[in-house]
Coordinates of C-alpha atoms in Angstrom, one line a residue:
M1 CA -13.9 -13.6 -23.7
P2 CA -15.5 -14.7 -19.8
H3 CA -13.1 -14.7 -16.4
F4 CA -13.1 -18.0 -14.1
S5 CA -11.3 -18.7 -11.4
Y6 CA -11.5 -21.7 -9.2
S7 CA -9.7 -22.4 -5.7
V8 CA -9.6 -25.0 -3.5
L9 CA -9.7 -24.8 0.3
F10 CA -8.4 -27.2 2.1
T11 CA -10.2 -27.1 5.9
L12 CA -10.2 -30.1 8.7
Q13 CA -13.4 -32.1 10.0
G14 CA -12.4 -34.4 13.1
R15 CA -8.9 -36.8 11.4
D16 CA -10.2 -35.5 7.8
S17 CA -9.4 -32.8 5.1
H18 CA -12.0 -32.3 2.3
I19 CA -12.2 -30.2 0.0
H20 CA -15.0 -27.2 -0.3
F21 CA -15.6 -26.5 -4.0
A22 CA -18.0 -23.2 -4.8
K23 CA -21.6 -23.2 -5.7
N24 CA -21.8 -22.8 -9.6
W25 CA -18.4 -24.2 -10.3
S26 CA -19.4 -27.8 -12.1
H27 CA -17.2 -26.6 -14.9
L28 CA -14.9 -26.8 -12.3
W29 CA -12.2 -28.8 -15.7
Q30 CA -12.6 -25.5 -17.8
D31 CA -12.2 -23.0 -16.2
K32 CA -10.1 -20.2 -17.8
A33 CA -7.8 -19.8 -14.6
V34 CA -6.9 -22.2 -12.4
E35 CA -5.4 -21.2 -8.6
L36 CA -4.2 -23.6 -6.4
H37 CA -4.0 -21.3 -2.3
Q38 CA -3.2 -23.3 1.2
S39 CA -4.9 -19.9 2.1
V40 CA -6.4 -21.9 4.8
L41 CA -4.5 -23.5 6.1
A42 CA -1.5 -21.1 7.4
N43 CA -5.1 -19.9 8.9
I44 CA -5.7 -23.3 11.0
P45 CA -5.9 -22.1 14.6
N46 CA -3.5 -24.2 17.2
E47 CA -6.0 -25.7 19.0
A48 CA -4.8 -29.7 21.2
N49 CA -6.4 -31.6 17.9
I50 CA -5.4 -30.1 15.8
N51 CA -1.4 -31.4 15.6
D52 CA 1.3 -31.3 13.9
L53 CA 0.4 -34.8 12.3
M54 CA -2.9 -33.6 11.2
R55 CA -0.3 -30.3 9.2
S56 CA 1.6 -32.0 7.7
S57 CA -1.1 -35.3 6.1
Q58 CA -3.6 -31.6 4.9
R59 CA -0.2 -30.3 3.5
K60 CA 0.5 -33.9 1.4
D61 CA -3.6 -33.7 0.9
F62 CA -3.1 -30.1 -0.7
I63 CA 0.2 -31.0 -3.3
Q64 CA -1.4 -34.1 -4.4
F65 CA -4.7 -32.6 -5.8
S66 CA -3.0 -29.5 -7.0
T67 CA -1.3 -32.6 -8.3
Q68 CA -3.8 -34.8 -9.4
Y69 CA -5.3 -32.5 -10.7
V70 CA -3.5 -30.1 -13.5
A71 CA -2.6 -33.7 -14.7
K72 CA -6.6 -34.4 -16.1
R73 CA -6.6 -30.5 -17.4
S74 CA -7.8 -30.8 -20.9
S75 CA -8.2 -26.7 -21.3
E76 CA -6.2 -26.5 -24.1
V77 CA -6.8 -22.7 -23.1
I78 CA -5.8 -21.2 -19.6
N79 CA -4.7 -17.7 -19.6
K80 CA -4.2 -17.7 -15.8
F81 CA -2.3 -20.2 -13.1
S82 CA -1.7 -19.3 -9.7
F83 CA 0.3 -20.9 -6.9
S84 CA 0.3 -20.9 -3.5
F85 CA 2.3 -22.7 -1.0
T86 CA 4.3 -22.1 2.6
D87 CA 7.6 -23.2 3.4
P88 CA 7.6 -25.9 0.1
K89 CA 10.4 -27.9 0.5
E90 CA 9.4 -31.2 2.0
F91 CA 7.6 -31.2 -1.8
L92 CA 10.3 -29.6 -4.2
Q93 CA 10.4 -32.8 -6.4
E94 CA 6.1 -32.3 -6.6
I95 CA 6.5 -29.2 -6.6
N96 CA 9.2 -28.6 -9.8
H97 CA 6.5 -31.7 -11.6
L98 CA 3.6 -29.1 -10.8
L99 CA 4.4 -26.5 -12.4
Q100 CA 5.7 -27.6 -15.5
F101 CA 2.0 -27.2 -16.1
P102 CA 1.6 -23.6 -17.3
K103 CA 4.6 -24.2 -19.5
S104 CA 1.9 -25.6 -22.3
Y105 CA -0.4 -24.0 -22.0
E106 CA 1.6 -20.8 -22.4
M107 CA 0.3 -19.4 -20.0
K108 CA 0.2 -15.1 -19.4
M109 CA -0.2 -14.7 -16.0
L110 CA 2.2 -15.8 -13.2
S111 CA 1.3 -15.8 -9.6
L112 CA 3.7 -18.5 -6.9
D113 CA 3.5 -17.6 -3.3
F114 CA 6.2 -19.4 -1.0
S115 CA 5.7 -16.6 1.7
D116 CA 4.7 -17.3 5.3
P117 CA 1.8 -15.0 5.6
E118 CA 2.9 -15.5 9.7
R119 CA 6.3 -14.2 9.2
V120 CA 7.0 -10.9 11.7
D121 CA 5.6 -7.8 9.4
D122 CA 8.7 -6.2 11.0
I123 CA 11.2 -4.8 7.9
R124 CA 13.9 -4.4 10.2
F125 CA 13.8 -8.2 9.6
V126 CA 12.7 -8.4 6.0
S127 CA 16.4 -9.5 5.7
L128 CA 16.6 -12.9 7.8
Y129 CA 14.2 -14.5 5.4
K130 CA 15.4 -16.8 2.8
P131 CA 13.5 -17.3 -0.5
D132 CA 12.3 -21.1 0.1
Y133 CA 11.8 -21.7 -3.7
C134 CA 14.1 -21.0 -6.4
L135 CA 12.5 -20.8 -9.5
P136 CA 13.0 -24.6 -12.3
H137 CA 14.7 -23.7 -15.9
Y138 CA 11.7 -24.1 -17.7
I139 CA 9.7 -21.4 -16.2
Y140 CA 12.1 -18.9 -18.2
Q141 CA 11.1 -20.6 -21.1
H142 CA 7.6 -19.0 -20.5
K143 CA 8.5 -16.2 -23.6
K144 CA 3.9 -14.9 -23.8
L145 CA 4.4 -14.2 -19.8
M146 CA 3.0 -10.9 -19.4
W147 CA 1.9 -10.8 -15.7
L148 CA 4.5 -12.0 -13.2
K149 CA 4.7 -12.2 -9.7
L150 CA 7.0 -14.2 -7.3
F151 CA 7.2 -14.4 -3.5
S152 CA 9.8 -16.1 -1.8
C153 CA 11.4 -17.3 -5.2
N154 CA 15.5 -17.5 -5.7
F155 CA 15.2 -16.2 -9.9
T156 CA 18.4 -15.4 -12.1
L157 CA 17.9 -12.9 -14.7
T158 CA 20.7 -13.7 -17.2
N159 CA 18.2 -17.0 -20.0
G160 CA 15.9 -15.9 -16.5
L161 CA 13.7 -13.1 -15.8
C162 CA 15.6 -11.0 -19.0
N163 CA 13.7 -14.0 -21.4
F164 CA 10.1 -12.2 -20.5
S165 CA 10.7 -9.8 -23.6
A166 CA 6.5 -9.3 -23.2
L167 CA 6.2 -8.9 -20.1
L168 CA 4.1 -5.6 -18.0
Q169 CA 3.2 -6.8 -15.1
L170 CA 5.8 -7.5 -12.5
S171 CA 5.4 -8.1 -8.5
V172 CA 8.3 -9.6 -7.1
G173 CA 8.5 -10.0 -2.9
W174 CA 10.8 -11.4 0.5
T175 CA 14.3 -12.0 -1.6
K176 CA 17.0 -10.2 -2.4
V177 CA 17.2 -7.4 -5.2
K178 CA 19.9 -4.9 -6.1
S179 CA 20.0 -1.7 -8.3
S180 CA 21.5 -3.7 -11.4
D181 CA 19.1 -6.5 -10.9
I182 CA 16.3 -3.7 -11.5
Q183 CA 17.9 -1.9 -14.6
T184 CA 18.4 -5.0 -16.5
I185 CA 14.5 -6.3 -15.5
L186 CA 14.0 -2.6 -17.2
I187 CA 16.6 -2.4 -19.9
S188 CA 15.0 -6.5 -20.7
C189 CA 11.6 -6.1 -21.0
P190 CA 10.8 -3.2 -22.9
L191 CA 7.2 -3.3 -22.4
L192 CA 6.7 -2.9 -18.8
E193 CA 4.8 -1.1 -17.3
S194 CA 4.1 -2.2 -13.9
L195 CA 6.6 -3.1 -11.0
S196 CA 6.4 -3.5 -7.4
L197 CA 8.8 -4.8 -4.5
H198 CA 7.2 -6.4 -1.5
C199 CA 9.6 -7.3 1.5
C200 CA 12.5 -7.2 -0.2
H201 CA 16.1 -6.1 1.3
G202 CA 19.6 -5.4 -1.0
D203 CA 23.4 -5.2 -0.2
W204 CA 23.3 -2.4 0.0
R205 CA 21.0 -0.2 1.2
R206 CA 20.5 1.7 -1.5
L207 CA 17.2 1.0 -4.4
E208 CA 18.1 2.4 -7.3
I209 CA 15.5 3.1 -9.7
L210 CA 16.3 4.5 -13.5
A211 CA 14.2 3.4 -16.1
P212 CA 16.0 3.9 -19.9
A213 CA 14.0 7.0 -21.8
D214 CA 12.6 4.5 -23.5
S215 CA 11.0 2.9 -20.8
R216 CA 6.9 2.5 -20.5
L217 CA 7.2 1.5 -16.7
K218 CA 3.7 3.6 -15.3
V219 CA 3.2 2.0 -11.6
L220 CA 5.7 2.1 -8.8
V221 CA 4.8 -0.2 -5.4
L222 CA 7.1 -0.3 -2.6
D223 CA 5.9 -1.9 0.2
R224 CA 7.5 -2.6 3.2
N225 CA 11.6 -3.2 1.6
D226 CA 14.0 -2.7 3.5
F227 CA 16.3 -0.3 2.5
S228 CA 16.5 3.6 3.4
S229 CA 17.9 5.3 0.5
Y230 CA 15.8 5.7 -3.3
C231 CA 16.7 6.7 -6.2
I232 CA 14.2 7.0 -8.3
H233 CA 14.5 7.5 -12.0
V234 CA 10.9 7.3 -14.2
L235 CA 10.0 10.0 -16.2
C236 CA 6.7 8.3 -17.4
L237 CA 5.6 7.4 -14.3
T238 CA 1.4 7.6 -13.3
C239 CA 1.6 5.9 -10.3
F240 CA 3.6 6.0 -7.3
K241 CA 3.0 4.2 -3.2
F242 CA 5.1 3.7 -0.6
N243 CA 5.2 2.2 2.0
G244 CA 6.6 1.2 5.4
L245 CA 9.6 2.6 7.3
Y246 CA 11.4 6.3 6.7
S247 CA 13.8 6.2 3.9
S248 CA 15.4 9.3 1.4
F249 CA 14.1 9.8 -2.4
A250 CA 16.2 11.1 -4.8
I251 CA 13.5 11.9 -7.0
L252 CA 15.7 12.8 -11.1
G253 CA 13.4 14.4 -13.5
D254 CA 10.1 15.7 -13.6
M255 CA 7.7 13.4 -13.1
K256 CA 5.2 15.3 -15.3
F257 CA 2.7 12.0 -15.7
L258 CA 1.8 12.2 -12.6
Q259 CA -1.7 11.1 -11.5
E260 CA -1.2 9.3 -8.4
V261 CA 1.0 9.3 -5.5
E262 CA 0.3 7.8 -1.8
I263 CA 3.4 7.2 0.5
F264 CA 3.0 6.5 4.7
F265 CA 5.7 5.9 6.8
D266 CA 5.7 3.2 9.0
Q267 CA 7.7 4.2 12.5
E268 CA 7.9 7.7 13.3
I269 CA 10.7 7.8 14.8
E270 CA 12.4 11.0 14.1
Y271 CA 12.9 14.2 11.9
H272 CA 13.3 14.5 8.1
G273 CA 11.7 17.6 6.3
F274 CA 9.2 16.6 3.5
T275 CA 8.8 20.1 1.1
N276 CA 11.2 18.5 -1.9
L277 CA 10.0 15.4 -1.6
L278 CA 6.6 16.9 -2.4
R279 CA 7.5 19.4 -4.8
S280 CA 8.7 16.2 -6.8
F281 CA 5.4 15.4 -6.9
R282 CA 3.1 18.3 -7.3
A283 CA 2.0 16.4 -10.6
A284 CA -0.2 14.1 -9.0
K285 CA -3.6 14.9 -9.6
K286 CA -4.3 12.4 -6.6
L287 CA -2.4 12.8 -3.2
T288 CA -2.2 10.6 -0.1
V289 CA 0.1 11.3 2.7
C290 CA 0.7 9.6 5.8
S291 CA 0.0 12.4 9.8
Y292 CA 4.7 11.9 9.4
I293 CA 4.7 13.8 7.0
I294 CA 1.9 16.7 7.8
R295 CA 3.8 16.8 11.1
T296 CA 7.1 17.4 9.9
T297 CA 7.2 19.8 7.8
P298 CA 8.3 23.4 8.6
S299 CA 4.9 25.0 8.9
C300 CA 6.1 28.1 11.1
Q301 CA 9.2 30.5 9.5
D302 CA 7.5 29.1 6.5
S303 CA 5.1 31.4 3.8
L304 CA 0.9 30.4 4.8
S305 CA 2.3 27.6 1.4
Y306 CA 4.8 26.8 0.0
K307 CA 6.8 28.0 -2.8
F308 CA 5.7 25.6 -5.4
T309 CA 1.3 25.1 -5.9
M310 CA 0.3 21.5 -6.7
D311 CA -1.8 20.2 -9.6
V312 CA -4.0 17.7 -6.8
R313 CA -8.1 17.7 -7.6
E314 CA -8.1 15.5 -4.3
L315 CA -5.8 14.7 -0.8
N316 CA -6.6 11.7 0.7
L317 CA -4.8 12.7 4.7
R318 CA -4.4 10.1 7.5
I319 CA -4.1 12.4 10.3
S320 CA -5.1 12.9 14.2
L321 CA -5.8 16.5 13.0
H322 CA -3.8 17.4 16.4
D323 CA -2.2 20.9 17.2
D324 CA 1.4 19.7 15.7
E325 CA -1.0 18.8 12.5
L326 CA -2.5 21.7 11.5
G327 CA -0.6 24.6 10.5
S328 CA 1.3 22.4 8.0
I329 CA -2.5 20.8 7.1
K330 CA -3.4 24.5 6.0
K331 CA -0.4 25.3 4.1
L332 CA -0.7 21.7 2.5
L333 CA -4.1 23.8 1.7
K334 CA -3.0 26.3 0.0
S335 CA -0.2 25.3 -1.8
C336 CA -3.2 22.8 -3.8
P337 CA -5.9 25.5 -5.3
L338 CA -6.5 23.8 -7.8
L339 CA -8.5 20.8 -5.3
E340 CA -12.1 19.8 -5.4
T341 CA -11.4 17.2 -3.2
L342 CA -10.4 16.3 0.5
Y343 CA -10.7 13.5 2.3
I344 CA -9.7 12.6 5.8
N345 CA -9.1 9.8 8.5
I346 CA -9.2 10.2 11.9
T347 CA -6.3 8.2 13.2
P348 CA -5.2 7.4 17.0
H349 CA -2.5 10.5 17.6
K350 CA 1.4 9.3 17.9
T351 CA 4.2 11.0 19.8
L352 CA 7.4 10.9 17.5
V353 CA 10.3 10.3 19.9
N354 CA 13.0 12.4 19.1
F355 CA 10.9 14.6 17.6
K356 CA 13.0 17.9 17.1
P357 CA 11.9 20.1 14.0
H358 CA 14.1 22.6 12.7
D359 CA 11.5 24.8 14.1
M360 CA 13.0 24.7 17.2
K361 CA 16.3 24.9 16.3
Q362 CA 16.9 28.0 18.5
S363 CA 15.5 27.3 21.1
K364 CA 16.5 26.6 24.3
N365 CA 13.8 24.8 25.2
H366 CA 13.4 20.8 23.2
G367 CA 11.2 20.2 25.8
V368 CA 8.6 22.3 25.2
P369 CA 6.4 21.5 21.6
Y370 CA 7.3 23.6 18.5
Y371 CA 4.2 25.0 17.7
K372 CA 3.5 26.4 21.0
K373 CA 7.5 27.5 21.8
I374 CA 6.3 29.6 18.4
L375 CA 3.0 30.4 17.4
G376 CA 1.8 30.0 20.8
N377 CA -1.5 30.8 20.2
W378 CA -1.5 28.9 17.8
K379 CA -5.4 27.8 17.3
E380 CA -7.1 31.4 16.7
A381 CA -3.7 32.7 14.4
F382 CA -4.6 29.5 12.2
L383 CA -8.8 30.1 12.6
R384 CA -8.0 33.9 12.3
T385 CA -5.5 33.5 9.0
K386 CA -8.2 32.8 6.1
F387 CA -8.2 31.7 2.4
F388 CA -10.9 31.3 0.2
N389 CA -11.2 28.6 -1.2
E390 CA -12.9 28.5 -4.9
T391 CA -12.5 24.7 -6.5
L392 CA -13.3 22.5 -3.0
K393 CA -16.6 21.0 -3.1
V394 CA -16.5 17.6 -1.2
V395 CA -15.3 17.4 2.1
E396 CA -15.3 13.5 3.7
V397 CA -14.3 12.7 8.0
R398 CA -13.9 9.7 9.4
G399 CA -13.5 8.5 12.0
F400 CA -15.0 12.1 14.5
K401 CA -15.2 11.9 17.5
G402 CA -16.0 16.0 17.9
T403 CA -12.9 16.5 20.2
E404 CA -12.1 20.5 20.0
N405 CA -9.2 20.6 16.9
E406 CA -11.5 18.6 15.4
L407 CA -14.7 21.1 15.3
D408 CA -12.7 24.1 14.7
F409 CA -10.9 22.9 11.8
L410 CA -14.2 21.6 10.3
R411 CA -15.4 25.6 11.1
H412 CA -12.5 26.7 9.4
L413 CA -13.9 24.4 6.3
L414 CA -17.4 25.7 6.0
Q415 CA -15.5 29.9 6.5
I416 CA -13.7 29.3 3.3
G417 CA -15.1 27.0 1.1
C418 CA -16.3 29.4 -1.3
K419 CA -17.9 26.6 -3.3
L420 CA -18.4 24.1 -0.9
R421 CA -21.9 21.5 -1.5
D422 CA -21.3 17.8 0.8
L423 CA -19.3 17.9 4.6
Q424 CA -19.5 14.1 5.6
I425 CA -19.0 13.1 8.8
Y426 CA -18.7 10.0 10.1
V427 CA -18.6 9.6 13.8
L428 CA -15.6 6.5 15.0
R429 CA -18.1 3.4 15.9
E430 CA -16.8 2.6 19.8
K431 CA -17.9 -1.3 20.0
E432 CA -20.0 -1.9 23.0
D433 CA -19.9 1.7 24.1
A434 CA -22.8 3.1 23.3
E435 CA -23.0 6.9 25.0
A436 CA -19.7 7.1 23.3
V437 CA -21.2 6.6 19.3
E438 CA -24.4 9.0 20.4
S439 CA -21.8 12.8 21.8
Y440 CA -19.8 11.8 18.6
I441 CA -22.7 12.1 16.8
E442 CA -24.2 15.3 18.6
K443 CA -20.8 17.4 18.2
A444 CA -20.8 16.4 14.3
Q445 CA -25.0 18.0 14.5
R446 CA -23.1 21.0 15.5
V447 CA -21.3 21.2 12.4
G448 CA -24.7 21.5 10.7
L449 CA -24.9 24.9 13.6
F450 CA -21.8 26.2 11.8
R451 CA -21.4 29.5 9.9
K452 CA -21.5 29.2 6.1
I453 CA -19.8 30.3 3.8
S454 CA -20.7 28.4 0.9
G455 CA -24.7 28.0 1.2
D456 CA -25.3 25.0 -1.1
V457 CA -23.0 23.0 1.2
V458 CA -25.1 20.0 2.7
V459 CA -24.1 18.0 6.0
S460 CA -24.4 14.9 6.7
I461 CA -24.1 13.1 9.2
H462 CA -23.0 8.2 9.3

C-alpha cells in the first residue's frame, strides 16, 4: 500500500499568513497519513515586525485550518495521524475536538507532540517542565493502535495506555514516569517491541525497566532523561541506545541477542569505570561509544585486553585521540577479535573536571596526568606492543587534522591490520580557512606512505 503524507506549514508574509502546499499534492484529500505541524512557527525569528499579536493570529489560523481540514476528510482509511502544537492551553477545546478525528478512522499510528522546541535542552532542568496537555479519555478507546508517540502529554495507565494491547512501538517524552509505570506498560502491552523515553523524569532518581519473561521488547532508547541510575532486565533486547548525563547501570541477565549499542554521556565531570557495562554488552555486533567511556576505562594496571572478548563487528568511536585515550582504545581493539569495520569520528578534546582515575590512587601527585605518571613514555609503549588483527577490513576517519597522535594511531592500524583493504580519511573542512584544509590534506597524504602489513590496503582522502 503506498504511503502519502501531508504537512501544513505556515509562514509569515507581511501581515498575512498563507499556506504552502508541496508540489504534486493535489491528491491531498485522499492521503493515507495526516500530519499537522506547527514546527515552522516555532522557528519564527524575534524580529521587530513580528509581534505577539501576529504570532497569536498565526497560531489561531493553524488551529482553525486543522479543525476544518479534518472535518472535511472523506477518506475511509487513515493509517497515521500526527499533530504537533506548542503551548496548547488556550486552544484546549479545539484540540480536544480535533483529536476525536483519529478515533473514528481507527488509526494504527498516532503522534501527539505538545513540547516546545525552544525549551532549555539541559537534562538538569527537565523536571521543571510540566506536561502541557492531558490526553482525553476517548483516545484510550483506540485499541487497534500499534505506534504511539506522546510528548508533553499527561496520560493514565489503568483504563488508559493499558488498553493498547496491540501496541508495538511507544515513545514518551517530557513527562514524569515511574518504574511501576514501565512495568505496567510492559505487562499490559505484550506485543511491545520498542520503548523510547525522551526527557522524562520521576520522583525517584532510579528507573527500573524489568520486562517479564515473555516480553517481546527488542529496542530500548533512553534519551536525555533525568535519572541517576538504571536497572535493566530485558533478555530479548537487540538494540540499546543511551544519551544523557552519567548514570550507573545494573544490567541483569545475559543479553545474548544484542545487535546494536550506542552510549553517549553529555557531561563528563567525574571518573567512573565502565568495564562491567561493556561486559554486559559484549554480545553486540555494532558498538558506538563516546570519549568519556574510553578515557575512564582502566588501561594502565590491567592487561592489554579485557578479561572478556566482545562480539563487535562494527565499532564506532567518537573520540579526540588524545594522550589519555590511546591506551584504552588499544585495549578495546584487542578485546574485539572479530572486528571488521572501525569508524572514528574525531571530536574536540574536553577536560574532565575532578578527573582522578583509579590508576592514580597510589600516586601522591594527583596533578600529574595518569597516562604520564604511570606509563611514562606511553606512545613508544603503545606502538611497540603490537597485536595482529586478522579481521579488520575497513577503517574510516572523519575530522582528520593530522595531529601527531592521529598520524601515529593510523600508522599503528596499518601495521596490525593484516586484512585491511580500505582506509578512508575525511579531513576536517574548516570554514573560511582554506590554508588549514590544505595542511590537513597534505598530512593525510603522508599516511599513504606509511609501512603497511597488508598489501591490498587502499588509502583514500576526501
